[in-house]
JSON list of C-alpha atoms in Angstrom, two decimals:
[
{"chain": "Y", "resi": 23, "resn": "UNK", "atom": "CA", "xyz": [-49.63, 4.53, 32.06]},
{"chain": "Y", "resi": 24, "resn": "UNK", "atom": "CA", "xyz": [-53.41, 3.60, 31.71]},
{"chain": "Y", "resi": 25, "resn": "UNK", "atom": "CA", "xyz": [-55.29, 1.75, 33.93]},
{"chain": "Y", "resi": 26, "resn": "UNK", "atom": "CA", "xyz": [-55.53, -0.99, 31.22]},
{"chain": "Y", "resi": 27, "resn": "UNK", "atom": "CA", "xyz": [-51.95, -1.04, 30.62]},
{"chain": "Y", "resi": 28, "resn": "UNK", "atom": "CA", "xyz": [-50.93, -1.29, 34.57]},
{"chain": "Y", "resi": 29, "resn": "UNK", "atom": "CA", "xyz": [-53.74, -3.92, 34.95]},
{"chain": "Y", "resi": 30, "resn": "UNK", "atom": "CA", "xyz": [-52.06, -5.59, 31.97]},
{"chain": "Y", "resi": 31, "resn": "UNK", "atom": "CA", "xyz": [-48.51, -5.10, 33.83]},
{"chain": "Y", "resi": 32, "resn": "UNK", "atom": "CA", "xyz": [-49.62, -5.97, 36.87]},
{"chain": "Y", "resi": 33, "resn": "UNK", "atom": "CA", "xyz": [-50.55, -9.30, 35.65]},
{"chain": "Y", "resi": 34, "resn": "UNK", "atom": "CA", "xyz": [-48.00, -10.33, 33.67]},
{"chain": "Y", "resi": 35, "resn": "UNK", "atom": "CA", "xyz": [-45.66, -9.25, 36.54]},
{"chain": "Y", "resi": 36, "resn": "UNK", "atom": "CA", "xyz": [-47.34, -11.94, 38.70]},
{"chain": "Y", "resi": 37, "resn": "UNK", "atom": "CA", "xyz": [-47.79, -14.32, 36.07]},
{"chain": "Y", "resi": 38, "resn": "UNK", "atom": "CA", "xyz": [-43.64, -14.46, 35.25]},
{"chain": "Y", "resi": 39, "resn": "UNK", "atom": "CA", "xyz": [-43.16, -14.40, 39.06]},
{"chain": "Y", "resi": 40, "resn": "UNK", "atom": "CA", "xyz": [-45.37, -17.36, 39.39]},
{"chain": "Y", "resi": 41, "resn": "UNK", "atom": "CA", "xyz": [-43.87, -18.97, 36.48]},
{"chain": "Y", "resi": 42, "resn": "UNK", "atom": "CA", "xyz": [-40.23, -19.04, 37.96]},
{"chain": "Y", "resi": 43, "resn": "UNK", "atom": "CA", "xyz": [-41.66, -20.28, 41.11]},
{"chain": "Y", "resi": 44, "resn": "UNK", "atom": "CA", "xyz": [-40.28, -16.97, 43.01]},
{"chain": "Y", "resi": 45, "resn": "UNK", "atom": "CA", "xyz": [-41.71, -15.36, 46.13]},
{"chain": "Y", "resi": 46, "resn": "UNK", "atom": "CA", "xyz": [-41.50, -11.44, 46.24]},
{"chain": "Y", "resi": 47, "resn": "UNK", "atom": "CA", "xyz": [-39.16, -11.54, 48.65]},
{"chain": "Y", "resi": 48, "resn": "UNK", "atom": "CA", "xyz": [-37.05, -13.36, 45.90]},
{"chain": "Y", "resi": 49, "resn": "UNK", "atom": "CA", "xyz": [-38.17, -10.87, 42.99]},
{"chain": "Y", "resi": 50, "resn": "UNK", "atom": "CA", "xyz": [-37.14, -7.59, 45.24]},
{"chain": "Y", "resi": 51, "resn": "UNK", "atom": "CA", "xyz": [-33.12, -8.80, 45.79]},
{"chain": "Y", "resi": 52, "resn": "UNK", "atom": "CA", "xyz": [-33.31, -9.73, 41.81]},
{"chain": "Y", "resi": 53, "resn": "UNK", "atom": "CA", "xyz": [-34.43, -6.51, 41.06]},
{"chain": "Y", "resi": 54, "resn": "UNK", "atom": "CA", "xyz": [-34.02, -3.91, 43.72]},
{"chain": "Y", "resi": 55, "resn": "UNK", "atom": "CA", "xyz": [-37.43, -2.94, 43.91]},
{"chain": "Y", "resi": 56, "resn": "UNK", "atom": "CA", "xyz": [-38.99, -3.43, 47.53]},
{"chain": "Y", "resi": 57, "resn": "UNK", "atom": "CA", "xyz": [-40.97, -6.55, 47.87]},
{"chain": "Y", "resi": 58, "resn": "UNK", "atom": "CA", "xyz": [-44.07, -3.95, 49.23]},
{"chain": "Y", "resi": 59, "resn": "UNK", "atom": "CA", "xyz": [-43.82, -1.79, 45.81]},
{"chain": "Y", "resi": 60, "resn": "UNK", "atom": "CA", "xyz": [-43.81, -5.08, 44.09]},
{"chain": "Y", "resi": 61, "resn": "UNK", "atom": "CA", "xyz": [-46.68, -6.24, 46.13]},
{"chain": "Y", "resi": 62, "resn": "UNK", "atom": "CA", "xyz": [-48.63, -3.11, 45.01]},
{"chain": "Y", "resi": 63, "resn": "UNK", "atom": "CA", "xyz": [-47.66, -3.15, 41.75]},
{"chain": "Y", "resi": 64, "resn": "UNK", "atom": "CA", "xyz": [-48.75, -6.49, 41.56]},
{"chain": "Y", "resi": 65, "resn": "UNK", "atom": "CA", "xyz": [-52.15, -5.62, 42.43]},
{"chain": "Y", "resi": 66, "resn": "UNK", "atom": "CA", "xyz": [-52.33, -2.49, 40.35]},
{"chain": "Y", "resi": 67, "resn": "UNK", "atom": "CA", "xyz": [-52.03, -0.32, 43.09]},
{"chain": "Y", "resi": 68, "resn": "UNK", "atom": "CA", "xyz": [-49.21, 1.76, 42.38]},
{"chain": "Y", "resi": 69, "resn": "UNK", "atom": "CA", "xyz": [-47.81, 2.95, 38.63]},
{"chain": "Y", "resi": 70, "resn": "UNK", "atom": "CA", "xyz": [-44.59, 1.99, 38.53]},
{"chain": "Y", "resi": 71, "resn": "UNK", "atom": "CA", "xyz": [-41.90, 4.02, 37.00]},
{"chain": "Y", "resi": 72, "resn": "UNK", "atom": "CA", "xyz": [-39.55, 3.18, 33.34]},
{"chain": "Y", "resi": 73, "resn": "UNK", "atom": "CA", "xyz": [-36.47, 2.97, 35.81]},
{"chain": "Y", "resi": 74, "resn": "UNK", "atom": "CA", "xyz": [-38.87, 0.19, 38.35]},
{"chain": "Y", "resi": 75, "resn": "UNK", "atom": "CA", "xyz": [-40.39, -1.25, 34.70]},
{"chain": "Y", "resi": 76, "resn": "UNK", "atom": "CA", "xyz": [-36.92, -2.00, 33.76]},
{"chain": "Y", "resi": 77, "resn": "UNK", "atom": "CA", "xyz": [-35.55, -3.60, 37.12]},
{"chain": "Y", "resi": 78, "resn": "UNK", "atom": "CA", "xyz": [-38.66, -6.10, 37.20]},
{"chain": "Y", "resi": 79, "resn": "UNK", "atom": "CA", "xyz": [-38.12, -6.84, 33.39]},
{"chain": "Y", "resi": 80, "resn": "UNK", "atom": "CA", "xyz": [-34.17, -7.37, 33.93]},
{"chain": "Y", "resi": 81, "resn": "UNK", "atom": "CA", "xyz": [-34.49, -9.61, 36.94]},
{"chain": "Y", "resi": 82, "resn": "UNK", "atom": "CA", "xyz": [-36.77, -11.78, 34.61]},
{"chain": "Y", "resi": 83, "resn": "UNK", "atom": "CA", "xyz": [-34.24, -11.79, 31.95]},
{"chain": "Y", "resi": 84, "resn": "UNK", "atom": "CA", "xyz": [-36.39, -11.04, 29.34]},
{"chain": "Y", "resi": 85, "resn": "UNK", "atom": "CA", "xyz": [-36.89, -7.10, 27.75]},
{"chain": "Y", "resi": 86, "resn": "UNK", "atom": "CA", "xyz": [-39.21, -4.22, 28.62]},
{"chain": "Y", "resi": 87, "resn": "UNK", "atom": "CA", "xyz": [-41.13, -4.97, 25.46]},
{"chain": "Y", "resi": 88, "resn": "UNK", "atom": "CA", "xyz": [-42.04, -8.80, 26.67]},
{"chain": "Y", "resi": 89, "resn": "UNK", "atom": "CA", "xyz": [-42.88, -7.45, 30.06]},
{"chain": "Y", "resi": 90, "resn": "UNK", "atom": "CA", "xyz": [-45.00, -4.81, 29.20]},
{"chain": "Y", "resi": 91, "resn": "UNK", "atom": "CA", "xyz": [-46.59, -6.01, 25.37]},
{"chain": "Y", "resi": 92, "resn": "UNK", "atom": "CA", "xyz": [-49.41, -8.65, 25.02]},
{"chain": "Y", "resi": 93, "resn": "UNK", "atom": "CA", "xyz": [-47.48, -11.44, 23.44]},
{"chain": "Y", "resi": 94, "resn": "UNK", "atom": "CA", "xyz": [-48.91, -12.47, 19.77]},
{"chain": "Y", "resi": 95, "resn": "UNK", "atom": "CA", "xyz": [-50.17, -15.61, 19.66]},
{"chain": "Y", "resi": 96, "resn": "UNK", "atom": "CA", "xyz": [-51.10, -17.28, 16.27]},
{"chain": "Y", "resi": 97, "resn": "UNK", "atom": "CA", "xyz": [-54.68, -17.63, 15.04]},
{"chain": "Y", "resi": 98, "resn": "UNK", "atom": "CA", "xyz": [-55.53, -21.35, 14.18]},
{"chain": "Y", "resi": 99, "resn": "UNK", "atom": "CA", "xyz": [-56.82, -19.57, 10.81]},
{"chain": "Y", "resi": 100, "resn": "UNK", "atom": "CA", "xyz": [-54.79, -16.82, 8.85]},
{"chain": "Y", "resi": 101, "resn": "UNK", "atom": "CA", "xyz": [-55.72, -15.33, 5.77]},
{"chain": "Y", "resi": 102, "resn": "UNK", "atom": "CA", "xyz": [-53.58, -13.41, 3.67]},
{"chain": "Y", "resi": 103, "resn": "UNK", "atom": "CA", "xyz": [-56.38, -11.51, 1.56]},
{"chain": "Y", "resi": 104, "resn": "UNK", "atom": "CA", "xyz": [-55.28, -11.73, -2.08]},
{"chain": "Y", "resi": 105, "resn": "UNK", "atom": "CA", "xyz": [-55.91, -7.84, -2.89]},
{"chain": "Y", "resi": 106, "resn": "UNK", "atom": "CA", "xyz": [-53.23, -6.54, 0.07]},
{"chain": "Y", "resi": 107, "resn": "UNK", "atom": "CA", "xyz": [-51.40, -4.41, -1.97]},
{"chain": "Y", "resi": 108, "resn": "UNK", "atom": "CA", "xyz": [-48.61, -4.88, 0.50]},
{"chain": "Y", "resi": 109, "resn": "UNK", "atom": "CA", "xyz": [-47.89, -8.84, -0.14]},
{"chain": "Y", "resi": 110, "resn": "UNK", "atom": "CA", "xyz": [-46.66, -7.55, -3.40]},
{"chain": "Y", "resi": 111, "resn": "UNK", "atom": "CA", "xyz": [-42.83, -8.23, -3.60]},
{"chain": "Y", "resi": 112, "resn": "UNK", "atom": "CA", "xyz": [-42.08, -7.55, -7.07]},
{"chain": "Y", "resi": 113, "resn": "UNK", "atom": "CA", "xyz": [-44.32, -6.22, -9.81]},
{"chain": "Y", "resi": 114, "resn": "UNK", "atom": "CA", "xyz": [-42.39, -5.38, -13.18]},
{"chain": "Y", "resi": 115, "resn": "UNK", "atom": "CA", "xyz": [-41.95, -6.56, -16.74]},
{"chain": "Y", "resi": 116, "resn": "UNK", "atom": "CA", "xyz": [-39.65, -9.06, -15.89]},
{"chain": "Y", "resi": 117, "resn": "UNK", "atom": "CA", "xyz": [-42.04, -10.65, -13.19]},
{"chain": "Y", "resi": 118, "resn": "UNK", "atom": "CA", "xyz": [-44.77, -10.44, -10.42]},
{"chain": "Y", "resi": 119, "resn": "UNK", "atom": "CA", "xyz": [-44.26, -11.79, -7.26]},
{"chain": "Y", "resi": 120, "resn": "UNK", "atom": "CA", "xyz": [-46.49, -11.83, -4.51]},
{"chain": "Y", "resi": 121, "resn": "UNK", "atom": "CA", "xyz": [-45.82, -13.45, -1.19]},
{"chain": "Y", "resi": 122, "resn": "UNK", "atom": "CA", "xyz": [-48.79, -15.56, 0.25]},
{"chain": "Y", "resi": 123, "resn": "UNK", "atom": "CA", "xyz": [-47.21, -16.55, 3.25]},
{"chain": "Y", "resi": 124, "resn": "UNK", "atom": "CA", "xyz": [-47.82, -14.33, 6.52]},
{"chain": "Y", "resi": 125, "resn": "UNK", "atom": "CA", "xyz": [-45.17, -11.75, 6.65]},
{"chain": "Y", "resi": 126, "resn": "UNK", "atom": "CA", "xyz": [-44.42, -13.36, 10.29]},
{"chain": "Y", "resi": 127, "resn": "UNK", "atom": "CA", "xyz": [-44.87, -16.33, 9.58]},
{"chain": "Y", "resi": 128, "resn": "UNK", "atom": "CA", "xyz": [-42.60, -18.43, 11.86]},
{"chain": "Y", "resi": 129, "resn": "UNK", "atom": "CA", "xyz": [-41.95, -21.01, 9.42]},
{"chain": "Y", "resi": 130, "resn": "UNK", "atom": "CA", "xyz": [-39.13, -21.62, 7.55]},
{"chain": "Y", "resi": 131, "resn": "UNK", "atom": "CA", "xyz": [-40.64, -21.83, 4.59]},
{"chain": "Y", "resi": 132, "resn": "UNK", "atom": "CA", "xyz": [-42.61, -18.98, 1.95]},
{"chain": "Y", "resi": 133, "resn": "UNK", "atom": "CA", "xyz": [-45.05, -19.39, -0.10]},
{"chain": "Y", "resi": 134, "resn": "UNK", "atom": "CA", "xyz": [-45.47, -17.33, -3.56]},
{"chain": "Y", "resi": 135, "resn": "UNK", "atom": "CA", "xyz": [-47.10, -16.31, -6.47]},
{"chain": "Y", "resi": 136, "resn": "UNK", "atom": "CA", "xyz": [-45.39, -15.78, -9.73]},
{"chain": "Y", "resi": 137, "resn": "UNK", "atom": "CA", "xyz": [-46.48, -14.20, -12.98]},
{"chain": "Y", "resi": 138, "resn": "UNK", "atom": "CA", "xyz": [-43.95, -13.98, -15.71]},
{"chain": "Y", "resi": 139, "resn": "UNK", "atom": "CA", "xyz": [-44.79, -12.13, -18.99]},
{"chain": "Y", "resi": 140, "resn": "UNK", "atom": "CA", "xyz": [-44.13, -13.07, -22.62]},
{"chain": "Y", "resi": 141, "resn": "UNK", "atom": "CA", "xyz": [-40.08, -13.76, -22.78]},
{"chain": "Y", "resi": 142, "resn": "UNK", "atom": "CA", "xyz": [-39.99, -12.80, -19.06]},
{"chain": "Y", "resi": 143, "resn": "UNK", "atom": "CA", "xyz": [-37.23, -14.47, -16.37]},
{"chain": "Y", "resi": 144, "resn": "UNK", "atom": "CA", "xyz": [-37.46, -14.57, -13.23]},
{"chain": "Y", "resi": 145, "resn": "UNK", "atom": "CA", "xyz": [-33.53, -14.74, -12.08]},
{"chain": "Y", "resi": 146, "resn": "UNK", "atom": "CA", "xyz": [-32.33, -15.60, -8.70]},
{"chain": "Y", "resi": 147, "resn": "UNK", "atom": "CA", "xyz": [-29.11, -15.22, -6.73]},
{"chain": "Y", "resi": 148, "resn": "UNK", "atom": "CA", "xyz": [-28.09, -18.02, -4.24]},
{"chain": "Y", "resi": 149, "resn": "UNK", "atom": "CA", "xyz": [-29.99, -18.01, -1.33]},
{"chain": "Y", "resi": 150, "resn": "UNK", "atom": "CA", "xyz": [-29.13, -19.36, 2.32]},
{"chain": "Y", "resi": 151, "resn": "UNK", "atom": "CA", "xyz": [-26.92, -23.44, 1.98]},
{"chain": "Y", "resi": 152, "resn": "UNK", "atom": "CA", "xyz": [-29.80, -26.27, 1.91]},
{"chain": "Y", "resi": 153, "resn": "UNK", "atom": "CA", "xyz": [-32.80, -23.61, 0.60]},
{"chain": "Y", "resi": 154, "resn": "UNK", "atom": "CA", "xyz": [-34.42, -25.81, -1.82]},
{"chain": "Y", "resi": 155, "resn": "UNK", "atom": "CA", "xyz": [-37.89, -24.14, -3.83]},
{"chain": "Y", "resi": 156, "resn": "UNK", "atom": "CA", "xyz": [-40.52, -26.33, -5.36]},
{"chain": "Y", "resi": 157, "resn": "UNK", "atom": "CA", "xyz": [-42.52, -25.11, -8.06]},
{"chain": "Y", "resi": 158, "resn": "UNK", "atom": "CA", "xyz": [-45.92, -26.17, -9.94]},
{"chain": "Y", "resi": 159, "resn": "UNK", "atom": "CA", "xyz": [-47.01, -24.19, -13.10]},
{"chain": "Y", "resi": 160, "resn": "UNK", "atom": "CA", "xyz": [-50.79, -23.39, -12.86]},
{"chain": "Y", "resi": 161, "resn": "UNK", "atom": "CA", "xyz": [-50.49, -22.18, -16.94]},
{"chain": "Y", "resi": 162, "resn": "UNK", "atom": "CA", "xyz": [-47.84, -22.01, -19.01]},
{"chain": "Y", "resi": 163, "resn": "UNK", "atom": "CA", "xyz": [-44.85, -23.33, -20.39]},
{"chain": "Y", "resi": 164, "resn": "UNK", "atom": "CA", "xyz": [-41.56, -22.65, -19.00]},
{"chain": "Y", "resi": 165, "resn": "UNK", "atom": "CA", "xyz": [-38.02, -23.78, -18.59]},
{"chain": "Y", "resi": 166, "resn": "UNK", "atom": "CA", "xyz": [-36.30, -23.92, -14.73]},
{"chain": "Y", "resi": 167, "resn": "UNK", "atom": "CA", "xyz": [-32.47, -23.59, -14.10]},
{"chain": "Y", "resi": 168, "resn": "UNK", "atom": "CA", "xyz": [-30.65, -24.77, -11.49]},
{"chain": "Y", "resi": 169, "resn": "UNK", "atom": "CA", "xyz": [-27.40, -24.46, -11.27]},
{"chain": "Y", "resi": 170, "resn": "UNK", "atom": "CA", "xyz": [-26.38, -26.24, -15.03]},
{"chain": "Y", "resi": 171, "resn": "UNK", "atom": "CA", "xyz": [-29.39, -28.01, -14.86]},
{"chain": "Y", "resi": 172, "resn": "UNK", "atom": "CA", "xyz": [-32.90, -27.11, -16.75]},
{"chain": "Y", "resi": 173, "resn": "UNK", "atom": "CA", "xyz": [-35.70, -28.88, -17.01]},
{"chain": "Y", "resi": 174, "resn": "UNK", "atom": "CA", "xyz": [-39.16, -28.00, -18.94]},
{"chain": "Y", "resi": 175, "resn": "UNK", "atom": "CA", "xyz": [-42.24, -27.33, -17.32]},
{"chain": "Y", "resi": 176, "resn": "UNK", "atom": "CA", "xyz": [-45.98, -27.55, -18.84]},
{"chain": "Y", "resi": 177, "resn": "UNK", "atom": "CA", "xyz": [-49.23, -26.51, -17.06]},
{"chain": "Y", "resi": 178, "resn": "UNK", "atom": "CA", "xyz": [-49.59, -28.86, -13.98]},
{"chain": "Y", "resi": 179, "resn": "UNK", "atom": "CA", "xyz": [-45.94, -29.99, -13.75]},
{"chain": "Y", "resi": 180, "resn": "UNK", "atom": "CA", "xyz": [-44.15, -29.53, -10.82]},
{"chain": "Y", "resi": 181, "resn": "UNK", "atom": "CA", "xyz": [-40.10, -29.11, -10.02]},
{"chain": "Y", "resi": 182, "resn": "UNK", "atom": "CA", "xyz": [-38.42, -29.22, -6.60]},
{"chain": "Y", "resi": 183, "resn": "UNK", "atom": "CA", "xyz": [-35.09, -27.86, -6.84]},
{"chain": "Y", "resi": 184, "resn": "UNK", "atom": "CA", "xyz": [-31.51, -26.39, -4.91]},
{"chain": "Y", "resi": 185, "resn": "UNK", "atom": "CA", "xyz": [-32.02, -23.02, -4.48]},
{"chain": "Y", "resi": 186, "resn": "UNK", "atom": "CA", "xyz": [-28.68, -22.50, -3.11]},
{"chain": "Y", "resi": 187, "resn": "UNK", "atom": "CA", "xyz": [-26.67, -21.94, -5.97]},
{"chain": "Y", "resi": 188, "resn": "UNK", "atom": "CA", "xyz": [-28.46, -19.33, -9.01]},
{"chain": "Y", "resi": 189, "resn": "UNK", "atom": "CA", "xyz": [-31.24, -20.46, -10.35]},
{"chain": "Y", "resi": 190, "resn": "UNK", "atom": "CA", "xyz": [-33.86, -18.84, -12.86]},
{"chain": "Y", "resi": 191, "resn": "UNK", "atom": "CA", "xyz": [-37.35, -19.64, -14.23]},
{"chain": "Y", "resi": 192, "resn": "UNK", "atom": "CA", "xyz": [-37.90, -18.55, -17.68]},
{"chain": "Y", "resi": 193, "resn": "UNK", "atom": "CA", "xyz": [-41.15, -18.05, -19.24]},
{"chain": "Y", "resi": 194, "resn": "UNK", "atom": "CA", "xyz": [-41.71, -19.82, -23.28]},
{"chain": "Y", "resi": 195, "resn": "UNK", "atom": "CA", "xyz": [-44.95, -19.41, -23.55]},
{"chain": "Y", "resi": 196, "resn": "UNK", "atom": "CA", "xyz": [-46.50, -16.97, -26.19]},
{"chain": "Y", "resi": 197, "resn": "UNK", "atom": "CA", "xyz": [-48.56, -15.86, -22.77]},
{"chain": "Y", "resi": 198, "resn": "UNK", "atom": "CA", "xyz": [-48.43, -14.64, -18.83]},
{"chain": "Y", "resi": 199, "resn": "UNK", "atom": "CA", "xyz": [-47.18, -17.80, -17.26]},
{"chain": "Y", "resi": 200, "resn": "UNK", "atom": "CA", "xyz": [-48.53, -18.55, -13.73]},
{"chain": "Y", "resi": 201, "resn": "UNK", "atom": "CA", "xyz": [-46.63, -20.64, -10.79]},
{"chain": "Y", "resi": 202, "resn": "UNK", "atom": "CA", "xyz": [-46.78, -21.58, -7.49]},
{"chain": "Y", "resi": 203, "resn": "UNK", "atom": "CA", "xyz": [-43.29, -21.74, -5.51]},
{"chain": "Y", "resi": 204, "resn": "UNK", "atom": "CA", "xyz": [-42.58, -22.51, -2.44]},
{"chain": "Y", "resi": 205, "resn": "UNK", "atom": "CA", "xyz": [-39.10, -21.85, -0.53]},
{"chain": "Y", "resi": 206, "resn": "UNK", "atom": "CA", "xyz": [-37.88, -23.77, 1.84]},
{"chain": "Y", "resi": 207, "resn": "UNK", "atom": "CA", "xyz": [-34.71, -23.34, 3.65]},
{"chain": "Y", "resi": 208, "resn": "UNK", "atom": "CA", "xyz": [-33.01, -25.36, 5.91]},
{"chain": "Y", "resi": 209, "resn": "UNK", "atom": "CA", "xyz": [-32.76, -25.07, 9.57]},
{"chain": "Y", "resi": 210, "resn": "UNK", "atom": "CA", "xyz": [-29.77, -26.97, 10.47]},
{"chain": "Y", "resi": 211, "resn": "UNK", "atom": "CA", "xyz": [-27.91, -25.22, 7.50]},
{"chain": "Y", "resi": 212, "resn": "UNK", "atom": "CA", "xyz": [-29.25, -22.08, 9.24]},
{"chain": "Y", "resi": 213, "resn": "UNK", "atom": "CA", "xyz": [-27.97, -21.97, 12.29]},
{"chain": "Y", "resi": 214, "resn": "UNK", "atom": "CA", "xyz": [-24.06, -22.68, 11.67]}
]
């Protein structure tokens, strides 16, 4: 282990010990590591071993990975750069697709970018009970189905719609249509 990465450790160690409150005394009988190895450990004296890592990290309750990783912490800004080649979902003759939402994004909702050809559709199997999408056509002229309802769209109209049952966007226009959609899906529905 580097120095950085013990240091790291070491720290976060203390910092969960201090969090729950416990002495060392009360971290060695969790864990089975001696209160003076946890002591030096602590202060990034001695490298402890996987086995040690693993004892500390179980009497915590939590896994290696949160003991020993930096946890991620949002940015108050993100930016999803519109040329990442990799936010590209779907890119065919039936549609483009490209998500604009952080890939972990914690959100229950996404945000996309659609592009559908001349005569293209952009079909959709049910997705999870309670998603719902809502839609607003930058350019173009299109017709959106839910379930056995349709409604047209023109540029700068917008549609919210279930998205739990199939649903398609089809594109009328004698040009590329562009939309906006955005998914949402239901937490409560979610979690059953």
């Amino acid at each position: 282990m580097s120095n950085e990465t013990l240091s790291s450790l070491s720290t976060r160690i203390k910092q969960q010990r201090k969090k729950q409150l416990w002495t060392l005394e009360h971290l060695a009988n969790l864990s089975g590591v001696s209160r003076s190895m946890l002591s030096q450990i602590e202060r990034g004296k001695a490298n402890p071993t996987l086995a040690v890592t693993c004892k500390i990290a179980e009497a915590f309750n939590i896994s290696i990975a949160e003991l020993i990783e930096e946890p991620w912490t949002q940015p108050l800004i993100e930016v999803v750069k519109g040329d990442n080649k990799n936010s590209i979902l779907r890119d065919d003759q039936s549609a483009f697709i490209q998500v604009l939402t952080p890939i972990h994004s914690a959100e229950n909702i996404e945000f996309y970018l659609v592009k559908l050809p001349v005569n293209g559709e952009l079909n959709s199997h049910p997705h999870m009970r309670g998603t719902r999408e809502m839609i607003t056509v930058q350019s173009g002229d299109i017709t959106v189905i839910s379930g056995s309802d349709s409604k047209h769209l023109t540029t700068g109209d917008s549609a919210y719609y279930q998205a739990d049952q199939d649903h398609r966007i089809i594109n009328n226009w004698d040009q590329e249509a562009v939309i906006y959609m955005i998914t949402s899906f239901d937490n409560a529905s979610n979690t059953n």
